[in-house]
Amino acid sequence: MRKKELWTLYQQTCFVVSKKTTLSDDFCIITACNPYSANLSPELDAARNTKLVQRLQQLHLDYQPLIGCSEDLAHQEASFAIQCSVAQGKTLSCEFAQNAFYAVLDGQLWLQPALLDELTPVHLGPFIQRIISDSDTA
């Protein structure tokens, strides 16, 4: 898939967030799944996310799990809301071979380039409008 097509798909992402989750107004959303947007097996994605959690613990960063997904829930990726700066988010995303990540700044959702660094960030509106609570998916 071409970069512009991927970038357009990334702009449609929603998030499944547990009602127990407490998020601040500023954080990054990162996954280690599907590096370079290449689909891996669920087992490989889980192993990669385990390595991401270990890295977050090593860096003493607070995080909470959530799921990045398509609006129809057909595509889902286990992800993490991480208390870190956009610069740290980009570094982590690149370390885990991600084309992009999301930043929530003052409650506003931004699509941020990581490996696709020739692209510019895109404002996607209030984060709360992209949330699908876990009770909505049951």
Tab-separated table of N, CA, C and O in Angstrom:
chain	number	residue	atom	x	y	z
A	1	MET	N	0.843	-1.176	0.000
A	1	MET	CA	0.000	0.000	0.000
A	1	MET	C	0.893	1.246	0.000
A	1	MET	O	1.901	1.284	0.693
A	2	ARG	N	0.500	2.227	-0.748
A	2	ARG	CA	1.293	3.449	-0.840
A	2	ARG	C	1.166	4.282	0.436
A	2	ARG	O	0.179	4.196	1.164
A	3	LYS	N	2.170	5.138	0.646
A	3	LYS	CA	2.219	5.957	1.857
A	3	LYS	C	0.966	6.818	2.036
A	3	LYS	O	0.420	6.895	3.132
A	4	LYS	N	0.513	7.446	0.962
A	4	LYS	CA	-0.669	8.318	1.090
A	4	LYS	C	-1.918	7.515	1.444
A	4	LYS	O	-2.771	7.982	2.193
A	5	GLU	N	-2.032	6.303	0.920
A	5	GLU	CA	-3.174	5.446	1.262
A	5	GLU	C	-3.120	5.046	2.733
A	5	GLU	O	-4.144	5.062	3.429
A	6	LEU	N	-1.927	4.679	3.195
A	6	LEU	CA	-1.761	4.343	4.611
A	6	LEU	C	-2.119	5.539	5.487
A	6	LEU	O	-2.832	5.402	6.482
A	7	TRP	N	-1.603	6.694	5.114
A	7	TRP	CA	-1.828	7.911	5.892
A	7	TRP	C	-3.331	8.200	6.004
A	7	TRP	O	-3.821	8.572	7.072
A	8	THR	N	-4.056	7.986	4.919
A	8	THR	CA	-5.503	8.189	4.930
A	8	THR	C	-6.186	7.167	5.845
A	8	THR	O	-7.081	7.520	6.618
A	9	LEU	N	-5.757	5.916	5.781
A	9	LEU	CA	-6.322	4.886	6.671
A	9	LEU	C	-6.063	5.221	8.135
A	9	LEU	O	-6.959	5.081	8.978
A	10	TYR	N	-4.842	5.643	8.444
A	10	TYR	CA	-4.496	5.981	9.828
A	10	TYR	C	-5.398	7.090	10.376
A	10	TYR	O	-5.676	7.137	11.565
A	11	GLN	N	-5.866	7.959	9.507
A	11	GLN	CA	-6.698	9.079	9.939
A	11	GLN	C	-8.108	8.643	10.327
A	11	GLN	O	-8.872	9.420	10.896
A	12	GLN	N	-8.461	7.393	10.039
A	12	GLN	CA	-9.793	6.885	10.343
A	12	GLN	C	-9.836	6.041	11.618
A	12	GLN	O	-10.879	5.508	11.977
A	13	THR	N	-8.720	5.924	12.305
A	13	THR	CA	-8.614	5.056	13.474
A	13	THR	C	-9.492	5.526	14.632
A	13	THR	O	-9.610	6.716	14.897
A	14	CYS	N	-10.088	4.540	15.304
A	14	CYS	CA	-10.831	4.747	16.549
A	14	CYS	C	-10.100	3.967	17.645
A	14	CYS	O	-9.176	3.203	17.351
A	15	PHE	N	-10.551	4.120	18.881
A	15	PHE	CA	-9.867	3.473	19.996
A	15	PHE	C	-10.868	2.851	20.953
A	15	PHE	O	-11.837	3.499	21.353
A	16	VAL	N	-10.632	1.601	21.296
A	16	VAL	CA	-11.417	0.920	22.325
A	16	VAL	C	-10.689	1.164	23.641
A	16	VAL	O	-9.526	0.789	23.795
A	17	VAL	N	-11.389	1.834	24.550
A	17	VAL	CA	-10.800	2.221	25.820
A	17	VAL	C	-11.667	1.674	26.946
A	17	VAL	O	-12.886	1.856	26.938
A	18	SER	N	-11.040	1.002	27.900
A	18	SER	CA	-11.771	0.468	29.043
A	18	SER	C	-12.303	1.612	29.901
A	18	SER	O	-11.656	2.648	30.050
A	19	LYS	N	-13.474	1.412	30.461
A	19	LYS	CA	-14.040	2.441	31.350
A	19	LYS	C	-13.168	2.627	32.588
A	19	LYS	O	-13.241	3.654	33.244
A	20	LYS	N	-12.339	1.647	32.909
A	20	LYS	CA	-11.450	1.740	34.069
A	20	LYS	C	-10.216	2.592	33.758
A	20	LYS	O	-9.491	2.976	34.658
A	21	THR	N	-9.966	2.846	32.497
A	21	THR	CA	-8.781	3.585	32.093
A	21	THR	C	-8.903	5.051	32.491
A	21	THR	O	-9.941	5.670	32.300
A	22	THR	N	-7.835	5.573	33.050
A	22	THR	CA	-7.780	6.997	33.376
A	22	THR	C	-6.653	7.607	32.560
A	22	THR	O	-5.495	7.243	32.713
A	23	LEU	N	-7.009	8.491	31.658
A	23	LEU	CA	-6.025	9.111	30.783
A	23	LEU	C	-5.959	10.604	31.068
A	23	LEU	O	-6.974	11.239	31.324
A	24	SER	N	-4.762	11.137	30.986
A	24	SER	CA	-4.606	12.586	31.128
A	24	SER	C	-4.978	13.245	29.796
A	24	SER	O	-5.380	12.572	28.851
A	25	ASP	N	-4.816	14.527	29.708
A	25	ASP	CA	-5.105	15.239	28.463
A	25	ASP	C	-3.957	15.157	27.462
A	25	ASP	O	-4.118	15.552	26.319
A	26	ASP	N	-2.784	14.675	27.897
A	26	ASP	CA	-1.603	14.620	27.029
A	26	ASP	C	-0.922	13.262	27.142
A	26	ASP	O	-0.469	12.890	28.228
A	27	PHE	N	-0.880	12.536	26.032
A	27	PHE	CA	-0.215	11.238	25.992
A	27	PHE	C	-0.038	10.828	24.539
A	27	PHE	O	-0.585	11.458	23.632
A	28	CYS	N	0.742	9.787	24.329
A	28	CYS	CA	0.910	9.225	22.984
A	28	CYS	C	0.309	7.828	22.953
A	28	CYS	O	0.265	7.140	23.972
A	29	ILE	N	-0.148	7.417	21.779
A	29	ILE	CA	-0.693	6.079	21.581
A	29	ILE	C	0.219	5.361	20.600
A	29	ILE	O	0.410	5.816	19.468
A	30	ILE	N	0.771	4.252	21.081
A	30	ILE	CA	1.771	3.519	20.303
A	30	ILE	C	1.456	2.031	20.357
A	30	ILE	O	0.992	1.521	21.371
A	31	THR	N	1.748	1.348	19.271
A	31	THR	CA	1.674	-0.110	19.214
A	31	THR	C	3.016	-0.617	18.699
A	31	THR	O	3.790	0.134	18.107
A	32	ALA	N	3.268	-1.889	18.923
A	32	ALA	CA	4.420	-2.535	18.304
A	32	ALA	C	3.952	-3.530	17.244
A	32	ALA	O	4.759	-4.180	16.598
A	33	CYS	N	2.633	-3.623	17.059
A	33	CYS	CA	2.056	-4.560	16.095
A	33	CYS	C	2.355	-4.142	14.654
A	33	CYS	O	2.504	-2.962	14.361
A	34	ASN	N	2.386	-5.121	13.793
A	34	ASN	CA	2.461	-4.903	12.348
A	34	ASN	C	3.505	-3.862	11.937
A	34	ASN	O	3.175	-2.810	11.399
A	35	PRO	N	4.797	-4.155	12.193
A	35	PRO	CA	5.845	-3.195	11.839
A	35	PRO	C	5.813	-2.864	10.348
A	35	PRO	O	5.521	-3.728	9.521
A	36	TYR	N	6.091	-1.610	10.029
A	36	TYR	CA	6.065	-1.126	8.642
A	36	TYR	C	4.706	-1.402	7.979
A	36	TYR	O	4.625	-1.536	6.767
A	37	SER	N	3.654	-1.543	8.783
A	37	SER	CA	2.293	-1.857	8.310
A	37	SER	C	2.203	-3.199	7.589
A	37	SER	O	1.329	-3.415	6.754
A	38	ALA	N	3.094	-4.105	7.933
A	38	ALA	CA	3.058	-5.467	7.400
A	38	ALA	C	2.376	-6.363	8.438
A	38	ALA	O	2.802	-6.412	9.593
A	39	ASN	N	1.305	-7.039	8.045
A	39	ASN	CA	0.560	-7.871	8.985
A	39	ASN	C	1.391	-9.043	9.477
A	39	ASN	O	1.970	-9.784	8.682
A	40	LEU	N	1.431	-9.185	10.801
A	40	LEU	CA	2.085	-10.315	11.444
A	40	LEU	C	1.026	-11.200	12.088
A	40	LEU	O	-0.135	-10.802	12.216
A	41	SER	N	1.448	-12.367	12.533
A	41	SER	CA	0.526	-13.249	13.248
A	41	SER	C	0.204	-12.637	14.609
A	41	SER	O	0.979	-11.844	15.143
A	42	PRO	N	-0.933	-13.015	15.183
A	42	PRO	CA	-1.267	-12.516	16.528
A	42	PRO	C	-0.178	-12.830	17.556
A	42	PRO	O	0.100	-12.018	18.439
A	43	GLU	N	0.463	-13.977	17.398
A	43	GLU	CA	1.522	-14.365	18.341
A	43	GLU	C	2.740	-13.438	18.229
A	43	GLU	O	3.304	-13.012	19.239
A	44	LEU	N	3.138	-13.131	17.004
A	44	LEU	CA	4.277	-12.231	16.810
A	44	LEU	C	3.949	-10.813	17.281
A	44	LEU	O	4.785	-10.140	17.892
A	45	ASP	N	2.727	-10.360	16.992
A	45	ASP	CA	2.323	-9.033	17.467
A	45	ASP	C	2.332	-8.978	18.994
A	45	ASP	O	2.801	-8.005	19.592
A	46	ALA	N	1.826	-10.017	19.651
A	46	ALA	CA	1.803	-10.062	21.118
A	46	ALA	C	3.229	-10.030	21.681
A	46	ALA	O	3.502	-9.329	22.665
A	47	ALA	N	4.134	-10.764	21.051
A	47	ALA	CA	5.530	-10.776	21.500
A	47	ALA	C	6.162	-9.390	21.340
A	47	ALA	O	6.911	-8.925	22.212
A	48	ARG	N	5.848	-8.727	20.239
A	48	ARG	CA	6.388	-7.378	20.012
A	48	ARG	C	5.830	-6.397	21.053
A	48	ARG	O	6.564	-5.560	21.572
A	49	ASN	N	4.541	-6.506	21.365
A	49	ASN	CA	3.964	-5.616	22.372
A	49	ASN	C	4.530	-5.897	23.763
A	49	ASN	O	4.692	-4.982	24.568
A	50	THR	N	4.855	-7.151	24.043
A	50	THR	CA	5.509	-7.481	25.311
A	50	THR	C	6.863	-6.774	25.394
A	50	THR	O	7.218	-6.219	26.443
A	51	LYS	N	7.603	-6.754	24.293
A	51	LYS	CA	8.889	-6.038	24.268
A	51	LYS	C	8.684	-4.536	24.442
A	51	LYS	O	9.485	-3.869	25.114
A	52	LEU	N	7.607	-4.000	23.877
A	52	LEU	CA	7.307	-2.581	24.057
A	52	LEU	C	7.019	-2.292	25.527
A	52	LEU	O	7.536	-1.319	26.090
A	53	VAL	N	6.233	-3.128	26.181
A	53	VAL	CA	5.941	-2.943	27.612
A	53	VAL	C	7.236	-2.981	28.418
A	53	VAL	O	7.452	-2.146	29.310
A	54	GLN	N	8.112	-3.926	28.105
A	54	GLN	CA	9.397	-3.997	28.814
A	54	GLN	C	10.198	-2.710	28.627
A	54	GLN	O	10.811	-2.207	29.564
A	55	ARG	N	10.155	-2.161	27.423
A	55	ARG	CA	10.870	-0.914	27.138
A	55	ARG	C	10.259	0.249	27.925
A	55	ARG	O	10.980	1.080	28.480
A	56	LEU	N	8.927	0.303	27.981
A	56	LEU	CA	8.259	1.356	28.742
A	56	LEU	C	8.600	1.275	30.227
A	56	LEU	O	8.836	2.300	30.882
A	57	GLN	N	8.654	0.056	30.746
A	57	GLN	CA	9.035	-0.135	32.150
A	57	GLN	C	10.485	0.280	32.383
A	57	GLN	O	10.793	0.920	33.383
A	58	GLN	N	11.338	-0.054	31.440
A	58	GLN	CA	12.752	0.331	31.522
A	58	GLN	C	12.902	1.856	31.562
A	58	GLN	O	13.750	2.395	32.270
A	59	LEU	N	12.046	2.549	30.804
A	59	LEU	CA	12.096	4.008	30.737
A	59	LEU	C	11.276	4.675	31.853
A	59	LEU	O	11.215	5.906	31.927
A	60	HIS	N	10.618	3.864	32.687
A	60	HIS	CA	9.780	4.356	33.786
A	60	HIS	C	8.658	5.265	33.289
A	60	HIS	O	8.365	6.295	33.886
A	61	LEU	N	8.035	4.845	32.188
A	61	LEU	CA	6.913	5.592	31.622
A	61	LEU	C	5.605	4.926	32.032
A	61	LEU	O	5.468	3.707	31.935
A	62	ASP	N	4.646	5.712	32.476
A	62	ASP	CA	3.318	5.188	32.800
A	62	ASP	C	2.578	4.889	31.500
A	62	ASP	O	2.689	5.647	30.525
A	63	TYR	N	1.821	3.805	31.496
A	63	TYR	CA	1.080	3.413	30.296
A	63	TYR	C	-0.181	2.654	30.694
A	63	TYR	O	-0.273	2.124	31.798
A	64	GLN	N	-1.130	2.645	29.772
A	64	GLN	CA	-2.361	1.885	29.933
A	64	GLN	C	-2.726	1.269	28.595
A	64	GLN	O	-2.568	1.913	27.556
A	65	PRO	N	-3.209	0.041	28.603
A	65	PRO	CA	-3.581	-0.595	27.333
A	65	PRO	C	-4.859	-0.003	26.748
A	65	PRO	O	-5.735	0.472	27.472
A	66	LEU	N	-4.925	-0.009	25.449
A	66	LEU	CA	-6.135	0.299	24.698
A	66	LEU	C	-5.995	-0.394	23.350
A	66	LEU	O	-4.993	-1.051	23.084
A	67	ILE	N	-6.985	-0.261	22.506
A	67	ILE	CA	-6.946	-0.913	21.193
A	67	ILE	C	-7.189	0.137	20.119
A	67	ILE	O	-8.172	0.879	20.187
A	68	GLY	N	-6.303	0.188	19.153
A	68	GLY	CA	-6.526	1.012	17.961
A	68	GLY	C	-7.272	0.157	16.957
A	68	GLY	O	-6.939	-1.020	16.773
A	69	CYS	N	-8.310	0.715	16.332
A	69	CYS	CA	-9.131	-0.124	15.457
A	69	CYS	C	-9.792	0.690	14.346
A	69	CYS	O	-9.864	1.914	14.403
A	70	SER	N	-10.284	-0.045	13.378
A	70	SER	CA	-11.149	0.568	12.365
A	70	SER	C	-12.507	0.816	13.011
A	70	SER	O	-12.864	0.182	14.012
A	71	GLU	N	-13.271	1.718	12.440
A	71	GLU	CA	-14.572	2.074	13.016
A	71	GLU	C	-15.504	0.867	13.116
A	71	GLU	O	-16.282	0.743	14.056
A	72	ASP	N	-15.399	-0.076	12.166
A	72	ASP	CA	-16.251	-1.265	12.186
A	72	ASP	C	-15.649	-2.402	13.024
A	72	ASP	O	-16.204	-3.500	13.074
A	73	LEU	N	-14.508	-2.145	13.653
A	73	LEU	CA	-13.797	-3.097	14.524
A	73	LEU	C	-13.214	-4.293	13.764
A	73	LEU	O	-12.745	-5.243	14.388
A	74	ALA	N	-13.239	-4.269	12.449
A	74	ALA	CA	-12.707	-5.381	11.656
A	74	ALA	C	-11.191	-5.512	11.818
A	74	ALA	O	-10.656	-6.614	11.809
A	75	HIS	N	-10.505	-4.382	11.953
A	75	HIS	CA	-9.055	-4.395	12.180
A	75	HIS	C	-8.796	-3.809	13.554
A	75	HIS	O	-9.287	-2.732	13.882
A	76	GLN	N	-8.027	-4.546	14.385
A	76	GLN	CA	-7.713	-4.095	15.734
A	76	GLN	C	-6.250	-4.357	16.038
A	76	GLN	O	-5.711	-5.387	15.641
A	77	GLU	N	-5.626	-3.414	16.735
A	77	GLU	CA	-4.241	-3.574	17.177
A	77	GLU	C	-4.131	-3.189	18.648
A	77	GLU	O	-4.486	-2.071	19.024
A	78	ALA	N	-3.635	-4.120	19.451
A	78	ALA	CA	-3.361	-3.810	20.853
A	78	ALA	C	-2.330	-2.688	20.886
A	78	ALA	O	-1.333	-2.722	20.166
A	79	SER	N	-2.608	-1.687	21.702
A	79	SER	CA	-1.774	-0.493	21.758
A	79	SER	C	-1.686	-0.016	23.199
A	79	SER	O	-2.298	-0.604	24.094
A	80	PHE	N	-0.956	1.090	23.399
A	80	PHE	CA	-0.782	1.638	24.735
A	80	PHE	C	-0.875	3.154	24.708
A	80	PHE	O	-0.310	3.796	23.823
A	81	ALA	N	-1.598	3.703	25.678
A	81	ALA	CA	-1.583	5.142	25.936
A	81	ALA	C	-0.416	5.363	26.890
A	81	ALA	O	-0.378	4.776	27.979
A	82	ILE	N	0.541	6.164	26.471
A	82	ILE	CA	1.796	6.308	27.206
A	82	ILE	C	2.000	7.765	27.609
A	82	ILE	O	1.900	8.659	26.767
A	83	GLN	N	2.293	7.990	28.869
A	83	GLN	CA	2.604	9.341	29.345
A	83	GLN	C	4.023	9.676	28.896
A	83	GLN	O	4.991	9.321	29.552
A	84	CYS	N	4.105	10.325	27.743
A	84	CYS	CA	5.410	10.717	27.214
A	84	CYS	C	5.221	11.890	26.258
A	84	CYS	O	4.100	12.184	25.835
A	85	SER	N	6.305	12.533	25.934
A	85	SER	CA	6.260	13.647	24.993
A	85	SER	C	6.096	13.121	23.573
A	85	SER	O	6.316	11.932	23.302
A	86	VAL	N	5.740	14.009	22.658
A	86	VAL	CA	5.640	13.639	21.246
A	86	VAL	C	7.003	13.167	20.737
A	86	VAL	O	7.086	12.188	19.993
A	87	ALA	N	8.065	13.823	21.159
A	87	ALA	CA	9.419	13.409	20.735
A	87	ALA	C	9.718	11.991	21.214
A	87	ALA	O	10.248	11.174	20.447
A	88	GLN	N	9.373	11.678	22.469
A	88	GLN	CA	9.572	10.313	22.976
A	88	GLN	C	8.688	9.332	22.218
A	88	GLN	O	9.112	8.214	21.926
A	89	GLY	N	7.462	9.748	21.920
A	89	GLY	CA	6.552	8.891	21.168
A	89	GLY	C	7.114	8.547	19.803
A	89	GLY	O	7.044	7.399	19.362
A	90	LYS	N	7.703	9.525	19.134
A	90	LYS	CA	8.297	9.275	17.818
A	90	LYS	C	9.491	8.327	17.942
A	90	LYS	O	9.625	7.385	17.156
A	91	THR	N	10.321	8.557	18.923
A	91	THR	CA	11.489	7.689	19.123
A	91	THR	C	11.061	6.247	19.362
A	91	THR	O	11.596	5.320	18.744
A	92	LEU	N	10.085	6.054	20.244
A	92	LEU	CA	9.588	4.698	20.529
A	92	LEU	C	8.944	4.076	19.297
A	92	LEU	O	9.152	2.900	19.005
A	93	SER	N	8.161	4.864	18.576
A	93	SER	CA	7.502	4.341	17.376
A	93	SER	C	8.520	3.902	16.337
A	93	SER	O	8.375	2.836	15.725
A	94	CYS	N	9.547	4.690	16.149
A	94	CYS	CA	10.603	4.310	15.200
A	94	CYS	C	11.346	3.072	15.686
A	94	CYS	O	11.659	2.176	14.892
A	95	GLU	N	11.612	3.006	16.983
A	95	GLU	CA	12.301	1.849	17.562
A	95	GLU	C	11.524	0.561	17.298
A	95	GLU	O	12.109	-0.499	17.090
A	96	PHE	N	10.190	0.661	17.270
A	96	PHE	CA	9.348	-0.512	17.048
A	96	PHE	C	8.783	-0.560	15.628
A	96	PHE	O	7.772	-1.200	15.360
A	97	ALA	N	9.461	0.137	14.709
A	97	ALA	CA	9.200	0.056	13.260
A	97	ALA	C	7.770	0.437	12.884
A	97	ALA	O	7.132	-0.218	12.071
A	98	GLN	N	7.288	1.532	13.466
A	98	GLN	CA	5.932	2.015	13.187
A	98	GLN	C	5.985	3.213	12.249
A	98	GLN	O	6.791	4.117	12.433
A	99	ASN	N	5.112	3.209	11.277
A	99	ASN	CA	5.043	4.328	10.336
A	99	ASN	C	4.531	5.600	10.998
A	99	ASN	O	4.910	6.707	10.610
A	100	ALA	N	3.664	5.442	11.984
A	100	ALA	CA	3.020	6.593	12.614
A	100	ALA	C	2.584	6.218	14.024
A	100	ALA	O	2.610	5.050	14.420
A	101	PHE	N	2.170	7.241	14.770
A	101	PHE	CA	1.593	7.057	16.095
A	101	PHE	C	0.614	8.201	16.313
A	101	PHE	O	0.456	9.071	15.457
A	102	TYR	N	-0.053	8.181	17.436
A	102	TYR	CA	-1.021	9.225	17.760
A	102	TYR	C	-0.562	9.962	18.997
A	102	TYR	O	0.012	9.364	19.913
A	103	ALA	N	-0.831	11.249	19.023
A	103	ALA	CA	-0.578	12.057	20.212
A	103	ALA	C	-1.887	12.726	20.590
A	103	ALA	O	-2.625	13.201	19.718
A	104	VAL	N	-2.187	12.724	21.858
A	104	VAL	CA	-3.329	13.456	22.374
A	104	VAL	C	-2.746	14.626	23.154
A	104	VAL	O	-2.017	14.433	24.128
A	105	LEU	N	-3.023	15.813	22.660
A	105	LEU	CA	-2.490	17.042	23.245
A	105	LEU	C	-3.650	17.939	23.633
A	105	LEU	O	-4.444	18.328	22.772
A	106	ASP	N	-3.770	18.188	24.916
A	106	ASP	CA	-4.867	18.994	25.434
A	106	ASP	C	-6.220	18.443	24.967
A	106	ASP	O	-7.113	19.182	24.556
A	107	GLY	N	-6.320	17.108	24.973
A	107	GLY	CA	-7.570	16.442	24.594
A	107	GLY	C	-7.811	16.312	23.100
A	107	GLY	O	-8.797	15.718	22.683
A	108	GLN	N	-6.899	16.832	22.273
A	108	GLN	CA	-7.043	16.779	20.816
A	108	GLN	C	-6.163	15.672	20.239
A	108	GLN	O	-4.989	15.534	20.623
A	109	LEU	N	-6.708	14.898	19.312
A	109	LEU	CA	-5.995	13.775	18.701
A	109	LEU	C	-5.225	14.236	17.464
A	109	LEU	O	-5.781	14.906	16.589
A	110	TRP	N	-3.968	13.852	17.409
A	110	TRP	CA	-3.096	14.162	16.275
A	110	TRP	C	-2.480	12.884	15.747
A	110	TRP	O	-1.991	12.054	16.525
A	111	LEU	N	-2.508	12.712	14.442
A	111	LEU	CA	-1.763	11.650	13.785
A	111	LEU	C	-0.358	12.190	13.547
A	111	LEU	O	-0.192	13.252	12.937
A	112	GLN	N	0.638	11.466	14.054
A	112	GLN	CA	2.025	11.919	13.983
A	112	GLN	C	2.843	10.947	13.128
A	112	GLN	O	2.758	9.731	13.311
A	113	PRO	N	3.648	11.445	12.216
A	113	PRO	CA	4.518	10.555	11.452
A	113	PRO	C	5.665	10.045	12.319
A	113	PRO	O	6.157	10.760	13.190
A	114	ALA	N	6.058	8.810	12.095
A	114	ALA	CA	7.258	8.252	12.735
A	114	ALA	C	8.222	7.917	11.595
A	114	ALA	O	8.968	8.775	11.158
A	115	LEU	N	8.141	6.695	11.067
A	115	LEU	CA	8.998	6.352	9.920
A	115	LEU	C	8.600	7.125	8.671
A	115	LEU	O	9.427	7.352	7.791
A	116	LEU	N	7.355	7.525	8.576
A	116	LEU	CA	6.886	8.325	7.436
A	116	LEU	C	7.157	9.805	7.726
A	116	LEU	O	6.279	10.654	7.610
A	117	ASP	N	8.388	10.115	8.084
A	117	ASP	CA	8.696	11.449	8.597
A	117	ASP	C	8.639	12.565	7.561
A	117	ASP	O	8.729	13.729	7.902
A	118	GLU	N	8.431	12.224	6.282
A	118	GLU	CA	8.262	13.282	5.280
A	118	GLU	C	6.846	13.853	5.299
A	118	GLU	O	6.573	14.877	4.680
A	119	LEU	N	5.943	13.189	6.024
A	119	LEU	CA	4.566	13.666	6.143
A	119	LEU	C	4.441	14.590	7.355
A	119	LEU	O	5.286	14.585	8.244
A	120	THR	N	3.385	15.381	7.382
A	120	THR	CA	3.200	16.312	8.488
A	120	THR	C	2.062	15.837	9.387
A	120	THR	O	1.139	15.159	8.936
A	121	PRO	N	2.114	16.202	10.680
A	121	PRO	CA	1.048	15.813	11.598
A	121	PRO	C	-0.310	16.307	11.115
A	121	PRO	O	-0.414	17.343	10.465
A	122	VAL	N	-1.348	15.519	11.453
A	122	VAL	CA	-2.712	15.857	11.058
A	122	VAL	C	-3.583	15.901	12.311
A	122	VAL	O	-3.620	14.941	13.083
A	123	HIS	N	-4.299	17.009	12.483
A	123	HIS	CA	-5.236	17.137	13.598
A	123	HIS	C	-6.506	16.363	13.254
A	123	HIS	O	-7.094	16.569	12.194
A	124	LEU	N	-6.927	15.467	14.147
A	124	LEU	CA	-8.083	14.617	13.891
A	124	LEU	C	-9.288	14.962	14.768
A	124	LEU	O	-10.283	14.248	14.745
A	125	GLY	N	-9.203	16.037	15.542
A	125	GLY	CA	-10.326	16.457	16.376
A	125	GLY	C	-10.201	15.957	17.801
A	125	GLY	O	-9.182	15.393	18.199
A	126	PRO	N	-11.255	16.137	18.589
A	126	PRO	CA	-11.226	15.714	19.991
A	126	PRO	C	-11.053	14.197	20.105
A	126	PRO	O	-11.746	13.432	19.425
A	127	PHE	N	-10.135	13.786	20.972
A	127	PHE	CA	-9.893	12.354	21.187
A	127	PHE	C	-11.178	11.644	21.610
A	127	PHE	O	-11.467	10.542	21.143
A	128	ILE	N	-11.950	12.274	22.449
A	128	ILE	CA	-13.160	11.650	22.984
A	128	ILE	C	-14.121	11.215	21.875
A	128	ILE	O	-14.856	10.245	22.024
A	129	GLN	N	-14.084	11.886	20.732
A	129	GLN	CA	-14.968	11.517	19.617
A	129	GLN	C	-14.491	10.259	18.899
A	129	GLN	O	-15.228	9.704	18.078
A	130	ARG	N	-13.281	9.803	19.195
A	130	ARG	CA	-12.737	8.590	18.568
A	130	ARG	C	-12.802	7.379	19.499
A	130	ARG	O	-12.317	6.313	19.150
A	131	ILE	N	-13.369	7.553	20.669
A	131	ILE	CA	-13.396	6.472	21.654
A	131	ILE	C	-14.619	5.594	21.463
A	131	ILE	O	-15.755	6.079	21.343
A	132	ILE	N	-14.372	4.300	21.462
A	132	ILE	CA	-15.414	3.278	21.538
A	132	ILE	C	-15.174	2.589	22.870
A	132	ILE	O	-14.133	1.963	23.055
A	133	SER	N	-16.078	2.733	23.828
A	133	SER	CA	-15.820	2.111	25.145
A	133	SER	C	-15.917	0.605	25.010
A	133	SER	O	-16.602	0.077	24.129
A	134	ASP	N	-15.206	-0.115	25.889
A	134	ASP	CA	-15.189	-1.575	25.804
A	134	ASP	C	-16.578	-2.164	25.984
A	134	ASP	O	-16.876	-3.227	25.458
A	135	SER	N	-17.491	-1.480	26.654
A	135	SER	CA	-18.851	-1.998	26.788
A	135	SER	C	-19.609	-1.936	25.463
A	135	SER	O	-20.552	-2.677	25.243
A	136	ASP	N	-19.171	-1.039	24.543
A	136	ASP	CA	-19.804	-0.953	23.229
A	136	ASP	C	-19.422	-2.127	22.324
A	136	ASP	O	-20.083	-2.379	21.323
A	137	THR	N	-18.356	-2.833	22.672
A	137	THR	CA	-17.862	-3.915	21.815
A	137	THR	C	-18.318	-5.288	22.297
A	137	THR	O	-18.036	-6.277	21.663
A	138	ALA	N	-18.981	-5.348	23.433
A	138	ALA	CA	-19.394	-6.648	23.992
A	138	ALA	C	-20.584	-7.213	23.252
A	138	ALA	O	-21.316	-6.567	22.585
